[in-house]
Amino acid sequence: MSHQFDRLDENDVISINPENFDRLDVSKTLTAVELIEAIKDYIGADDPDAKLFTAGIEAKVLRPGDSWKKGKIRVAIEFLSDEPEVKKTIVNNNLGVNQETSPLDDLRDKLKDIES
């Protein structure tokens, strides 16, 4: 099981128990962007803190082994699965070698089609 949170895209669909958010007006099923909008509505869209979810707010960050860097910070919705991660493998018939699939495999296939 992966112990890292994955950032959700704004159109990813989330199913939650609305009772967990007694102060937010949310439905059981909503997109990540709809949850962010509900949080912004709760805070108040005109409140400067609401920028935490959109454009971000001015900040400085200090990382180990690096110097302070100026920029912006922004809050995002992330997900951590309770289910074990299943790794897909493909077999290269020419070599008989198993290798993990990559998100780039689709792109590679499209480039091969273009070259042909």
One Martini backbone bead per residue (centre of mass of N, CA, C, O) as a GRO file, in nm:
protein
  116
    1MET     BB    1   0.096   0.037   0.023
    2SER     BB    2   0.057   0.355  -0.016
    3HIS     BB    3   0.184   0.662   0.171
    4GLN     BB    4   0.067   0.857  -0.050
    5PHE     BB    5  -0.059   1.138  -0.158
    6ASP     BB    6  -0.296   1.230  -0.407
    7ARG     BB    7  -0.365   1.457  -0.629
    8LEU     BB    8  -0.651   1.602  -0.725
    9ASP     BB    9  -0.849   1.667  -0.965
   10GLU     BB   10  -1.110   1.880  -1.023
   11ASN     BB   11  -1.288   1.623  -1.169
   12ASP     BB   12  -1.281   1.449  -0.943
   13VAL     BB   13  -1.465   1.209  -0.773
   14ILE     BB   14  -1.648   1.236  -0.463
   15SER     BB   15  -1.727   1.030  -0.175
   16ILE     BB   16  -1.925   1.131   0.106
   17ASN     BB   17  -2.003   1.219   0.435
   18PRO     BB   18  -2.175   1.500   0.517
   19GLU     BB   19  -2.150   1.468   0.835
   20ASN     BB   20  -1.837   1.543   0.834
   21PHE     BB   21  -1.968   1.839   0.723
   22ASP     BB   22  -2.154   2.035   0.920
   23ARG     BB   23  -2.051   2.331   0.781
   24LEU     BB   24  -2.105   2.208   0.502
   25ASP     BB   25  -2.254   2.237   0.173
   26VAL     BB   26  -2.286   1.900   0.083
   27SER     BB   27  -2.273   1.630  -0.104
   28LYS     BB   28  -2.200   1.302  -0.150
   29THR     BB   29  -2.141   1.391  -0.454
   30LEU     BB   30  -1.828   1.529  -0.578
   31THR     BB   31  -1.600   1.744  -0.670
   32ALA     BB   32  -1.311   1.890  -0.592
   33VAL     BB   33  -1.405   2.179  -0.674
   34GLU     BB   34  -1.667   2.173  -0.505
   35LEU     BB   35  -1.527   2.150  -0.231
   36ILE     BB   36  -1.367   2.409  -0.253
   37GLU     BB   37  -1.615   2.593  -0.285
   38ALA     BB   38  -1.743   2.522  -0.010
   39ILE     BB   39  -1.508   2.632   0.156
   40LYS     BB   40  -1.517   2.919   0.043
   41ASP     BB   41  -1.810   2.977   0.134
   42TYR     BB   42  -1.751   2.942   0.435
   43ILE     BB   43  -1.535   3.162   0.452
   44GLY     BB   44  -1.551   3.352   0.205
   45ALA     BB   45  -1.491   3.472  -0.104
   46ASP     BB   46  -1.380   3.767   0.005
   47ASP     BB   47  -1.177   3.634   0.159
   48PRO     BB   48  -0.839   3.618   0.154
   49ASP     BB   49  -0.826   3.306   0.233
   50ALA     BB   50  -0.957   3.194  -0.038
   51LYS     BB   51  -0.684   3.201  -0.207
   52LEU     BB   52  -0.574   2.921  -0.111
   53PHE     BB   53  -0.765   2.775  -0.357
   54THR     BB   54  -0.634   2.939  -0.604
   55ALA     BB   55  -0.386   3.162  -0.635
   56GLY     BB   56  -0.284   3.219  -0.366
   57ILE     BB   57  -0.024   3.299  -0.128
   58GLU     BB   58   0.208   3.463   0.009
   59ALA     BB   59   0.545   3.315   0.048
   60LYS     BB   60   0.775   3.112   0.233
   61VAL     BB   61   1.037   2.859   0.174
   62LEU     BB   62   1.197   2.595   0.371
   63ARG     BB   63   1.440   2.366   0.280
   64PRO     BB   64   1.640   2.124   0.311
   65GLY     BB   65   1.941   2.253   0.181
   66ASP     BB   66   1.808   2.537   0.151
   67SER     BB   67   1.671   2.831   0.069
   68TRP     BB   68   1.482   3.082   0.066
   69LYS     BB   69   1.155   3.105  -0.097
   70LYS     BB   70   0.959   3.282  -0.304
   71GLY     BB   71   0.587   3.280  -0.318
   72LYS     BB   72   0.327   3.036  -0.332
   73ILE     BB   73   0.035   2.909  -0.171
   74ARG     BB   74  -0.175   2.603  -0.188
   75VAL     BB   75  -0.471   2.433  -0.163
   76ALA     BB   76  -0.539   2.078  -0.174
   77ILE     BB   77  -0.672   1.777  -0.286
   78GLU     BB   78  -0.626   1.461  -0.124
   79PHE     BB   79  -0.537   1.102  -0.160
   80LEU     BB   80  -0.572   0.794   0.045
   81SER     BB   81  -0.550   0.469   0.012
   82ASP     BB   82  -0.668   0.157   0.163
   83GLU     BB   83  -0.569   0.012  -0.080
   84PRO     BB   84  -0.384  -0.184  -0.247
   85GLU     BB   85  -0.137  -0.171  -0.474
   86VAL     BB   86  -0.160  -0.241  -0.821
   87LYS     BB   87   0.067  -0.371  -1.039
   88LYS     BB   88   0.129  -0.339  -1.363
   89THR     BB   89   0.212  -0.568  -1.624
   90ILE     BB   90   0.435  -0.633  -1.891
   91VAL     BB   91   0.513  -0.823  -2.184
   92ASN     BB   92   0.803  -0.872  -2.362
   93ASN     BB   93   0.812  -1.093  -2.618
   94ASN     BB   94   1.106  -1.058  -2.720
   95LEU     BB   95   1.239  -1.088  -2.406
   96GLY     BB   96   1.066  -1.185  -2.155
   97VAL     BB   97   0.994  -0.909  -2.001
   98ASN     BB   98   0.909  -0.751  -1.716
   99GLN     BB   99   0.718  -0.442  -1.690
  100GLU     BB  100   0.619  -0.157  -1.589
  101THR     BB  101   0.390   0.060  -1.616
  102SER     BB  102   0.335   0.373  -1.780
  103PRO     BB  103   0.205   0.685  -1.839
  104LEU     BB  104   0.382   0.692  -2.119
  105ASP     BB  105   0.278   0.458  -2.300
  106ASP     BB  106   0.059   0.603  -2.464
  107LEU     BB  107   0.250   0.810  -2.592
  108ARG     BB  108   0.437   0.609  -2.731
  109ASP     BB  109   0.219   0.481  -2.911
  110LYS     BB  110   0.144   0.742  -3.063
  111LEU     BB  111   0.429   0.794  -3.179
  112LYS     BB  112   0.446   0.532  -3.340
  113ASP     BB  113   0.201   0.594  -3.523
  114ILE     BB  114   0.323   0.852  -3.652
  115GLU     BB  115   0.588   0.715  -3.768
  116SER     BB  116   0.425   0.499  -3.960
   0.00000   0.00000   0.00000
